[in-house]
PDB file of C-alpha atoms in Angstrom:
ATOM      1  CA  UNK Y   1       0.000   0.000   0.000  1.00  0.00           C
ATOM      2  CA  UNK Y   2       2.851   2.373   0.858  1.00  0.00           C
ATOM      3  CA  UNK Y   3       4.493   1.665  -2.523  1.00  0.00           C
ATOM      4  CA  UNK Y   4       1.191   2.346  -4.334  1.00  0.00           C
ATOM      5  CA  UNK Y   5       0.718   5.646  -2.536  1.00  0.00           C
ATOM      6  CA  UNK Y   6       4.282   6.646  -3.331  1.00  0.00           C
ATOM      7  CA  UNK Y   7       3.711   5.975  -7.035  1.00  0.00           C
ATOM      8  CA  UNK Y   8       0.643   8.184  -7.259  1.00  0.00           C
ATOM      9  CA  UNK Y   9       2.504  11.539  -7.619  1.00  0.00           C
ATOM     10  CA  UNK Y  10       4.773  10.011 -10.273  1.00  0.00           C
ATOM     11  CA  UNK Y  11       1.816   8.661 -12.268  1.00  0.00           C
ATOM     12  CA  UNK Y  12      -0.020  11.965 -11.982  1.00  0.00           C
ATOM     13  CA  UNK Y  13       3.053  13.742 -13.275  1.00  0.00           C
ATOM     14  CA  UNK Y  14       3.352  11.386 -16.248  1.00  0.00           C
ATOM     15  CA  UNK Y  15      -0.322  11.776 -17.124  1.00  0.00           C
ATOM     16  CA  UNK Y  16      -0.027  15.557 -16.908  1.00  0.00           C
ATOM     17  CA  UNK Y  17       3.037  15.535 -19.157  1.00  0.00           C
ATOM     18  CA  UNK Y  18       1.266  13.402 -21.758  1.00  0.00           C
ATOM     19  CA  UNK Y  19      -1.871  15.526 -21.744  1.00  0.00           C
ATOM     20  CA  UNK Y  20      -0.104  18.886 -22.029  1.00  0.00           C
ATOM     21  CA  UNK Y  21       0.628  19.108 -25.770  1.00  0.00           C
ATOM     22  CA  UNK Y  22       2.594  22.059 -27.085  1.00  0.00           C
ATOM     23  CA  UNK Y  23       0.333  24.799 -28.435  1.00  0.00           C
ATOM     24  CA  UNK Y  24       1.435  26.854 -31.431  1.00  0.00           C
ATOM     25  CA  UNK Y  25      -0.290  29.507 -33.507  1.00  0.00           C
ATOM     26  CA  UNK Y  26      -0.199  29.286 -37.292  1.00  0.00           C
ATOM     27  CA  UNK Y  27      -0.621  32.593 -39.136  1.00  0.00           C
ATOM     28  CA  UNK Y  28      -2.125  32.724 -42.621  1.00  0.00           C
ATOM     29  CA  UNK Y  29      -3.968  35.232 -44.767  1.00  0.00           C
ATOM     30  CA  UNK Y  30      -7.301  33.528 -45.372  1.00  0.00           C
ATOM     31  CA  UNK Y  31      -7.834  35.358 -48.682  1.00  0.00           C
ATOM     32  CA  UNK Y  32      -5.716  33.436 -51.189  1.00  0.00           C
ATOM     33  CA  UNK Y  33      -7.617  30.418 -52.527  1.00  0.00           C
ATOM     34  CA  UNK Y  34      -6.903  27.575 -52.998  1.00  0.00           C
ATOM     35  CA  UNK Y  35      -3.963  28.021 -50.634  1.00  0.00           C
ATOM     36  CA  UNK Y  36      -5.803  29.723 -47.775  1.00  0.00           C
ATOM     37  CA  UNK Y  37      -9.365  30.975 -47.532  1.00  0.00           C
ATOM     38  CA  UNK Y  38     -12.239  31.335 -45.091  1.00  0.00           C
ATOM     39  CA  UNK Y  39     -15.184  28.947 -45.374  1.00  0.00           C
ATOM     40  CA  UNK Y  40     -18.794  30.096 -45.013  1.00  0.00           C
ATOM     41  CA  UNK Y  41     -18.791  28.859 -41.406  1.00  0.00           C
ATOM     42  CA  UNK Y  42     -15.755  30.996 -40.573  1.00  0.00           C
ATOM     43  CA  UNK Y  43     -13.160  28.220 -40.514  1.00  0.00           C
ATOM     44  CA  UNK Y  44      -9.871  28.768 -42.342  1.00  0.00           C
ATOM     45  CA  UNK Y  45      -9.081  26.151 -44.966  1.00  0.00           C
ATOM     46  CA  UNK Y  46      -6.869  25.498 -47.965  1.00  0.00           C
ATOM     47  CA  UNK Y  47      -3.632  23.810 -49.015  1.00  0.00           C
ATOM     48  CA  UNK Y  48      -1.433  25.977 -46.764  1.00  0.00           C
ATOM     49  CA  UNK Y  49      -3.626  25.264 -43.762  1.00  0.00           C
ATOM     50  CA  UNK Y  50      -3.776  21.503 -44.316  1.00  0.00           C
ATOM     51  CA  UNK Y  51      -0.012  21.284 -44.770  1.00  0.00           C
ATOM     52  CA  UNK Y  52       0.481  23.378 -41.636  1.00  0.00           C
ATOM     53  CA  UNK Y  53      -1.881  21.256 -39.555  1.00  0.00           C
ATOM     54  CA  UNK Y  54      -0.164  18.056 -40.689  1.00  0.00           C
ATOM     55  CA  UNK Y  55       3.248  19.478 -39.787  1.00  0.00           C
ATOM     56  CA  UNK Y  56       1.904  20.456 -36.366  1.00  0.00           C
ATOM     57  CA  UNK Y  57       0.703  16.902 -35.842  1.00  0.00           C
ATOM     58  CA  UNK Y  58       4.132  15.505 -36.770  1.00  0.00           C
ATOM     59  CA  UNK Y  59       5.948  17.715 -34.257  1.00  0.00           C
ATOM     60  CA  UNK Y  60       3.431  16.894 -31.524  1.00  0.00           C
ATOM     61  CA  UNK Y  61       1.819  20.310 -31.324  1.00  0.00           C
ATOM     62  CA  UNK Y  62      -1.737  21.565 -31.175  1.00  0.00           C
ATOM     63  CA  UNK Y  63      -2.036  24.405 -33.688  1.00  0.00           C
ATOM     64  CA  UNK Y  64      -4.476  27.284 -33.674  1.00  0.00           C
ATOM     65  CA  UNK Y  65      -4.943  28.947 -37.076  1.00  0.00           C
ATOM     66  CA  UNK Y  66      -4.926  32.764 -37.018  1.00  0.00           C
ATOM     67  CA  UNK Y  67      -6.062  34.908 -39.979  1.00  0.00           C
ATOM     68  CA  UNK Y  68      -4.079  38.070 -40.694  1.00  0.00           C
ATOM     69  CA  UNK Y  69      -4.263  40.596 -43.549  1.00  0.00           C
ATOM     70  CA  UNK Y  70      -1.270  40.217 -45.850  1.00  0.00           C
ATOM     71  CA  UNK Y  71       0.160  43.702 -45.291  1.00  0.00           C
ATOM     72  CA  UNK Y  72       0.515  42.983 -41.580  1.00  0.00           C
ATOM     73  CA  UNK Y  73       1.495  39.345 -41.717  1.00  0.00           C
ATOM     74  CA  UNK Y  74       5.239  39.711 -41.033  1.00  0.00           C
ATOM     75  CA  UNK Y  75       4.727  42.446 -38.400  1.00  0.00           C
ATOM     76  CA  UNK Y  76       2.213  40.116 -36.724  1.00  0.00           C
ATOM     77  CA  UNK Y  77       4.825  37.359 -36.534  1.00  0.00           C
ATOM     78  CA  UNK Y  78       7.440  39.712 -35.112  1.00  0.00           C
ATOM     79  CA  UNK Y  79       4.905  40.918 -32.536  1.00  0.00           C
ATOM     80  CA  UNK Y  80       4.358  37.261 -31.507  1.00  0.00           C
ATOM     81  CA  UNK Y  81       0.727  37.203 -32.610  1.00  0.00           C
ATOM     82  CA  UNK Y  82       1.524  33.735 -33.996  1.00  0.00           C
ATOM     83  CA  UNK Y  83       4.543  31.421 -34.039  1.00  0.00           C
ATOM     84  CA  UNK Y  84       4.977  30.818 -37.762  1.00  0.00           C
ATOM     85  CA  UNK Y  85       3.458  31.856 -41.084  1.00  0.00           C
ATOM     86  CA  UNK Y  86       2.309  29.435 -43.745  1.00  0.00           C
ATOM     87  CA  UNK Y  87       0.698  31.660 -46.356  1.00  0.00           C
ATOM     88  CA  UNK Y  88       2.351  31.020 -49.730  1.00  0.00           C
ATOM     89  CA  UNK Y  89       5.204  33.396 -48.938  1.00  0.00           C
ATOM     90  CA  UNK Y  90       8.106  33.461 -51.399  1.00  0.00           C
ATOM     91  CA  UNK Y  91      11.536  33.125 -49.803  1.00  0.00           C
ATOM     92  CA  UNK Y  92      13.330  36.320 -50.837  1.00  0.00           C
ATOM     93  CA  UNK Y  93      16.463  38.100 -49.683  1.00  0.00           C
ATOM     94  CA  UNK Y  94      14.467  41.129 -48.527  1.00  0.00           C
ATOM     95  CA  UNK Y  95      12.235  38.998 -46.314  1.00  0.00           C
ATOM     96  CA  UNK Y  96      15.237  37.133 -44.919  1.00  0.00           C
ATOM     97  CA  UNK Y  97      16.327  40.412 -43.359  1.00  0.00           C
ATOM     98  CA  UNK Y  98      13.248  40.223 -41.109  1.00  0.00           C
ATOM     99  CA  UNK Y  99      12.424  36.532 -40.679  1.00  0.00           C
ATOM    100  CA  UNK Y 100      13.842  33.037 -41.106  1.00  0.00           C
ATOM    101  CA  UNK Y 101      12.375  30.402 -43.416  1.00  0.00           C
ATOM    102  CA  UNK Y 102      12.077  26.645 -43.466  1.00  0.00           C
ATOM    103  CA  UNK Y 103      13.022  24.691 -46.552  1.00  0.00           C
ATOM    104  CA  UNK Y 104      10.528  25.363 -49.395  1.00  0.00           C
ATOM    105  CA  UNK Y 105       7.252  23.474 -49.084  1.00  0.00           C
ATOM    106  CA  UNK Y 106       6.384  24.176 -52.715  1.00  0.00           C
ATOM    107  CA  UNK Y 107       7.910  25.868 -55.724  1.00  0.00           C
ATOM    108  CA  UNK Y 108       6.304  28.811 -57.464  1.00  0.00           C
ATOM    109  CA  UNK Y 109       6.182  31.044 -60.482  1.00  0.00           C
ATOM    110  CA  UNK Y 110       4.252  34.191 -61.324  1.00  0.00           C
ATOM    111  CA  UNK Y 111       2.217  34.896 -64.435  1.00  0.00           C
ATOM    112  CA  UNK Y 112       0.501  37.634 -66.410  1.00  0.00           C
ATOM    113  CA  UNK Y 113      -3.279  37.427 -66.613  1.00  0.00           C
ATOM    114  CA  UNK Y 114      -5.121  39.199 -69.437  1.00  0.00           C
ATOM    115  CA  UNK Y 115      -8.719  39.392 -70.709  1.00  0.00           C
ATOM    116  CA  UNK Y 116      -9.303  36.752 -73.377  1.00  0.00           C
ATOM    117  CA  UNK Y 117     -10.065  39.351 -76.038  1.00  0.00           C
ATOM    118  CA  UNK Y 118      -7.216  41.727 -75.087  1.00  0.00           C
ATOM    119  CA  UNK Y 119      -4.740  40.671 -77.751  1.00  0.00           C
ATOM    120  CA  UNK Y 120      -1.826  41.338 -75.383  1.00  0.00           C
ATOM    121  CA  UNK Y 121       1.017  38.993 -76.300  1.00  0.00           C
ATOM    122  CA  UNK Y 122       4.184  40.974 -75.581  1.00  0.00           C
ATOM    123  CA  UNK Y 123       5.224  41.916 -72.083  1.00  0.00           C
ATOM    124  CA  UNK Y 124       7.822  44.685 -72.176  1.00  0.00           C
ATOM    125  CA  UNK Y 125       7.815  48.158 -70.690  1.00  0.00           C
ATOM    126  CA  UNK Y 126       7.429  49.606 -74.188  1.00  0.00           C
ATOM    127  CA  UNK Y 127       4.443  47.483 -75.210  1.00  0.00           C
ATOM    128  CA  UNK Y 128       2.667  47.986 -71.868  1.00  0.00           C
ATOM    129  CA  UNK Y 129       3.380  51.711 -71.464  1.00  0.00           C
ATOM    130  CA  UNK Y 130       0.168  53.426 -70.349  1.00  0.00           C
ATOM    131  CA  UNK Y 131      -1.606  50.128 -69.599  1.00  0.00           C
ATOM    132  CA  UNK Y 132      -3.222  49.720 -66.185  1.00  0.00           C
ATOM    133  CA  UNK Y 133      -1.534  46.791 -64.420  1.00  0.00           C
ATOM    134  CA  UNK Y 134      -2.715  45.425 -61.084  1.00  0.00           C
ATOM    135  CA  UNK Y 135      -1.268  43.287 -58.288  1.00  0.00           C
ATOM    136  CA  UNK Y 136      -1.739  42.695 -54.583  1.00  0.00           C
ATOM    137  CA  UNK Y 137       0.234  45.177 -52.490  1.00  0.00           C
ATOM    138  CA  UNK Y 138       3.145  43.993 -50.383  1.00  0.00           C
ATOM    139  CA  UNK Y 139       3.814  41.013 -52.669  1.00  0.00           C
ATOM    140  CA  UNK Y 140       6.626  40.009 -54.987  1.00  0.00           C
ATOM    141  CA  UNK Y 141       4.130  40.469 -57.831  1.00  0.00           C
ATOM    142  CA  UNK Y 142       3.804  44.119 -56.855  1.00  0.00           C
ATOM    143  CA  UNK Y 143       7.586  44.422 -56.742  1.00  0.00           C
ATOM    144  CA  UNK Y 144       7.810  42.833 -60.187  1.00  0.00           C
ATOM    145  CA  UNK Y 145       5.356  45.105 -61.997  1.00  0.00           C
ATOM    146  CA  UNK Y 146       6.767  48.218 -60.318  1.00  0.00           C
ATOM    147  CA  UNK Y 147      10.303  47.333 -61.423  1.00  0.00           C
ATOM    148  CA  UNK Y 148       9.479  45.936 -64.863  1.00  0.00           C
ATOM    149  CA  UNK Y 149       6.818  48.347 -66.113  1.00  0.00           C
ATOM    150  CA  UNK Y 150       7.778  51.852 -64.907  1.00  0.00           C
ATOM    151  CA  UNK Y 151       5.780  53.481 -67.718  1.00  0.00           C
ATOM    152  CA  UNK Y 152       2.549  51.628 -66.902  1.00  0.00           C
ATOM    153  CA  UNK Y 153      -0.219  52.790 -64.565  1.00  0.00           C
ATOM    154  CA  UNK Y 154       0.384  50.545 -61.549  1.00  0.00           C
ATOM    155  CA  UNK Y 155      -2.572  49.765 -59.267  1.00  0.00           C
ATOM    156  CA  UNK Y 156      -2.008  47.900 -55.977  1.00  0.00           C
ATOM    157  CA  UNK Y 157      -4.764  46.311 -53.891  1.00  0.00           C
ATOM    158  CA  UNK Y 158      -5.021  44.988 -50.313  1.00  0.00           C
ATOM    159  CA  UNK Y 159      -6.172  41.507 -51.430  1.00  0.00           C
ATOM    160  CA  UNK Y 160      -5.978  39.286 -54.487  1.00  0.00           C
ATOM    161  CA  UNK Y 161      -9.779  39.151 -54.619  1.00  0.00           C
ATOM    162  CA  UNK Y 162      -9.860  42.934 -55.162  1.00  0.00           C
ATOM    163  CA  UNK Y 163      -7.368  42.652 -58.020  1.00  0.00           C
ATOM    164  CA  UNK Y 164      -9.549  39.978 -59.613  1.00  0.00           C
ATOM    165  CA  UNK Y 165     -12.693  42.080 -59.150  1.00  0.00           C
ATOM    166  CA  UNK Y 166     -11.179  45.071 -60.970  1.00  0.00           C
ATOM    167  CA  UNK Y 167      -9.949  42.738 -63.694  1.00  0.00           C
ATOM    168  CA  UNK Y 168     -13.470  41.391 -64.254  1.00  0.00           C
ATOM    169  CA  UNK Y 169     -14.887  44.929 -64.159  1.00  0.00           C
ATOM    170  CA  UNK Y 170     -12.429  46.165 -66.794  1.00  0.00           C
ATOM    171  CA  UNK Y 171     -10.771  48.689 -64.492  1.00  0.00           C
ATOM    172  CA  UNK Y 172      -7.337  47.196 -65.129  1.00  0.00           C
ATOM    173  CA  UNK Y 173      -5.887  45.931 -68.411  1.00  0.00           C
ATOM    174  CA  UNK Y 174      -3.910  43.039 -66.964  1.00  0.00           C
ATOM    175  CA  UNK Y 175      -2.461  41.766 -63.738  1.00  0.00           C
ATOM    176  CA  UNK Y 176       0.460  39.746 -62.427  1.00  0.00           C
ATOM    177  CA  UNK Y 177      -0.267  37.042 -59.878  1.00  0.00           C
ATOM    178  CA  UNK Y 178       1.049  33.798 -58.451  1.00  0.00           C
ATOM    179  CA  UNK Y 179       0.623  31.171 -61.176  1.00  0.00           C
ATOM    180  CA  UNK Y 180      -1.263  28.468 -59.299  1.00  0.00           C
ATOM    181  CA  UNK Y 181      -4.009  30.670 -57.804  1.00  0.00           C
ATOM    182  CA  UNK Y 182      -4.365  32.449 -61.152  1.00  0.00           C
ATOM    183  CA  UNK Y 183      -4.696  29.144 -62.988  1.00  0.00           C
ATOM    184  CA  UNK Y 184      -7.324  28.079 -60.458  1.00  0.00           C
ATOM    185  CA  UNK Y 185      -9.216  31.371 -60.807  1.00  0.00           C
ATOM    186  CA  UNK Y 186      -9.237  31.462 -64.614  1.00  0.00           C
ATOM    187  CA  UNK Y 187     -10.214  27.805 -65.097  1.00  0.00           C
ATOM    188  CA  UNK Y 188     -12.494  27.024 -62.155  1.00  0.00           C
ATOM    189  CA  UNK Y 189     -14.431  30.184 -61.306  1.00  0.00           C
ATOM    190  CA  UNK Y 190     -17.260  31.912 -63.147  1.00  0.00           C
ATOM    191  CA  UNK Y 191     -15.678  35.354 -62.835  1.00  0.00           C
ATOM    192  CA  UNK Y 192     -12.263  34.122 -63.889  1.00  0.00           C
ATOM    193  CA  UNK Y 193     -13.629  32.795 -67.185  1.00  0.00           C
ATOM    194  CA  UNK Y 194     -13.116  36.344 -68.493  1.00  0.00           C
ATOM    195  CA  UNK Y 195      -9.412  35.919 -68.516  1.00  0.00           C
ATOM    196  CA  UNK Y 196      -6.432  33.689 -69.267  1.00  0.00           C
ATOM    197  CA  UNK Y 197      -2.778  33.258 -68.393  1.00  0.00           C
ATOM    198  CA  UNK Y 198      -0.429  34.829 -70.912  1.00  0.00           C
ATOM    199  CA  UNK Y 199       3.270  34.897 -71.686  1.00  0.00           C
ATOM    200  CA  UNK Y 200       6.000  32.745 -70.214  1.00  0.00           C
ATOM    201  CA  UNK Y 201       5.957  31.907 -66.495  1.00  0.00           C
ATOM    202  CA  UNK Y 202       7.865  34.523 -64.483  1.00  0.00           C
ATOM    203  CA  UNK Y 203      10.619  32.648 -62.652  1.00  0.00           C
ATOM    204  CA  UNK Y 204      13.231  35.360 -62.046  1.00  0.00           C
ATOM    205  CA  UNK Y 205      14.803  34.462 -58.648  1.00  0.00           C
ATOM    206  CA  UNK Y 206      15.020  38.171 -57.839  1.00  0.00           C
ATOM    207  CA  UNK Y 207      11.226  38.087 -57.467  1.00  0.00           C
ATOM    208  CA  UNK Y 208      10.138  34.478 -56.867  1.00  0.00           C
ATOM    209  CA  UNK Y 209      13.099  33.741 -54.593  1.00  0.00           C
ATOM    210  CA  UNK Y 210      13.986  30.174 -53.649  1.00  0.00           C
ATOM    211  CA  UNK Y 211      10.462  28.827 -53.511  1.00  0.00           C
ATOM    212  CA  UNK Y 212       7.699  29.137 -50.929  1.00  0.00           C
ATOM    213  CA  UNK Y 213       8.596  28.651 -47.278  1.00  0.00           C
ATOM    214  CA  UNK Y 214       7.256  28.821 -43.756  1.00  0.00           C
ATOM    215  CA  UNK Y 215       8.344  32.044 -42.058  1.00  0.00           C
ATOM    216  CA  UNK Y 216       9.471  32.117 -38.417  1.00  0.00           C
ATOM    217  CA  UNK Y 217      11.051  34.601 -36.069  1.00  0.00           C
ATOM    218  CA  UNK Y 218      14.827  34.593 -36.417  1.00  0.00           C
ATOM    219  CA  UNK Y 219      15.417  33.113 -32.986  1.00  0.00           C
ATOM    220  CA  UNK Y 220      13.156  30.077 -33.624  1.00  0.00           C
ATOM    221  CA  UNK Y 221      15.926  27.712 -34.778  1.00  0.00           C
ATOM    222  CA  UNK Y 222      14.558  24.657 -32.997  1.00  0.00           C
ATOM    223  CA  UNK Y 223      11.053  25.068 -34.400  1.00  0.00           C
ATOM    224  CA  UNK Y 224      12.453  25.618 -37.906  1.00  0.00           C
ATOM    225  CA  UNK Y 225      14.415  22.372 -37.796  1.00  0.00           C
ATOM    226  CA  UNK Y 226      11.473  20.416 -36.408  1.00  0.00           C
ATOM    227  CA  UNK Y 227       9.247  21.709 -39.209  1.00  0.00           C
ATOM    228  CA  UNK Y 228      11.903  20.863 -41.803  1.00  0.00           C
ATOM    229  CA  UNK Y 229      12.103  17.301 -40.503  1.00  0.00           C
ATOM    230  CA  UNK Y 230       8.316  16.968 -40.516  1.00  0.00           C
ATOM    231  CA  UNK Y 231       8.162  18.296 -44.079  1.00  0.00           C
ATOM    232  CA  UNK Y 232      10.639  15.628 -45.196  1.00  0.00           C
ATOM    233  CA  UNK Y 233       8.503  12.997 -43.478  1.00  0.00           C
ATOM    234  CA  UNK Y 234       5.238  13.967 -45.161  1.00  0.00           C
ATOM    235  CA  UNK Y 235       6.963  14.094 -48.555  1.00  0.00           C
ATOM    236  CA  UNK Y 236       8.423  10.643 -48.022  1.00  0.00           C
ATOM    237  CA  UNK Y 237       5.302   8.846 -46.737  1.00  0.00           C
ATOM    238  CA  UNK Y 238       2.803  10.183 -49.302  1.00  0.00           C
ATOM    239  CA  UNK Y 239       0.880  12.503 -46.957  1.00  0.00           C
ATOM    240  CA  UNK Y 240       2.020  15.584 -48.860  1.00  0.00           C
ATOM    241  CA  UNK Y 241       0.863  14.066 -52.164  1.00  0.00           C
ATOM    242  CA  UNK Y 242      -2.566  13.244 -50.733  1.00  0.00           C
ATOM    243  CA  UNK Y 243      -3.051  16.867 -49.653  1.00  0.00           C
ATOM    244  CA  UNK Y 244      -1.575  18.209 -52.903  1.00  0.00           C
ATOM    245  CA  UNK Y 245      -3.900  16.115 -55.058  1.00  0.00           C
ATOM    246  CA  UNK Y 246      -6.991  17.551 -53.351  1.00  0.00           C
ATOM    247  CA  UNK Y 247      -6.106  20.977 -54.780  1.00  0.00           C
ATOM    248  CA  UNK Y 248      -3.841  20.609 -57.822  1.00  0.00           C
ATOM    249  CA  UNK Y 249      -3.353  18.480 -60.932  1.00  0.00           C
ATOM    250  CA  UNK Y 250       0.452  18.782 -60.634  1.00  0.00           C
ATOM    251  CA  UNK Y 251       2.919  18.265 -57.814  1.00  0.00           C
ATOM    252  CA  UNK Y 252       3.471  21.822 -56.592  1.00  0.00           C
ATOM    253  CA  UNK Y 253       6.590  20.737 -54.721  1.00  0.00           C
ATOM    254  CA  UNK Y 254       8.325  20.129 -58.059  1.00  0.00           C
ATOM    255  CA  UNK Y 255       5.931  22.020 -60.395  1.00  0.00           C
ATOM    256  CA  UNK Y 256       5.680  18.878 -62.576  1.00  0.00           C
TER     257      UNK Y 256
END
């Protein structure tokens, strides 16, 4: 009886340790389908979110998903509003000055999107001088059009949905967006049927960086390595492919 009583505190401690899972907060935009978006019931869904939740499971953490407007997404991380960002963020040198990144969890390219009847086939500063070109503000797409088309009328918007809306309404002549969401919008949505991808994919590393990564605060070395290991695991055991195939007809990790 004495031995049983003596074991009780130890057992209670073990049970408490098992029950107390690590809690992390996952930041995403919630306005970038099919990667991240808000369902009609208010839940946040999409490829980014499913990958993030699976990674959380692999590192033994409970993850709360937090929606944040794109313009404030890095400041929100630095202010510790969440622990990491998984929101289709290109790994670029400029962003590396503020945050660290995991290994890429998918590759990416950008693309021009034009109305189907526009007849726009050349994409130089000279041919697009005076054209109204749109992109989401605070993105590498915005950086690209500002640098590449200085003689165009550049319009920047808080969200990708607002860029698309002005495209459908004829208020902009063309836009530059991330290729996969733009392909999804132009081929799967009623509004997007107005438009098509045009020109060669934009793959300049100065703008698309090294791929798309998970952003963390610069001191979060341990969490970064745990997420990298988990990413390798889900690639190897087919979990990544199962999530990928729910959203895309190609493997976005290799873009093939």
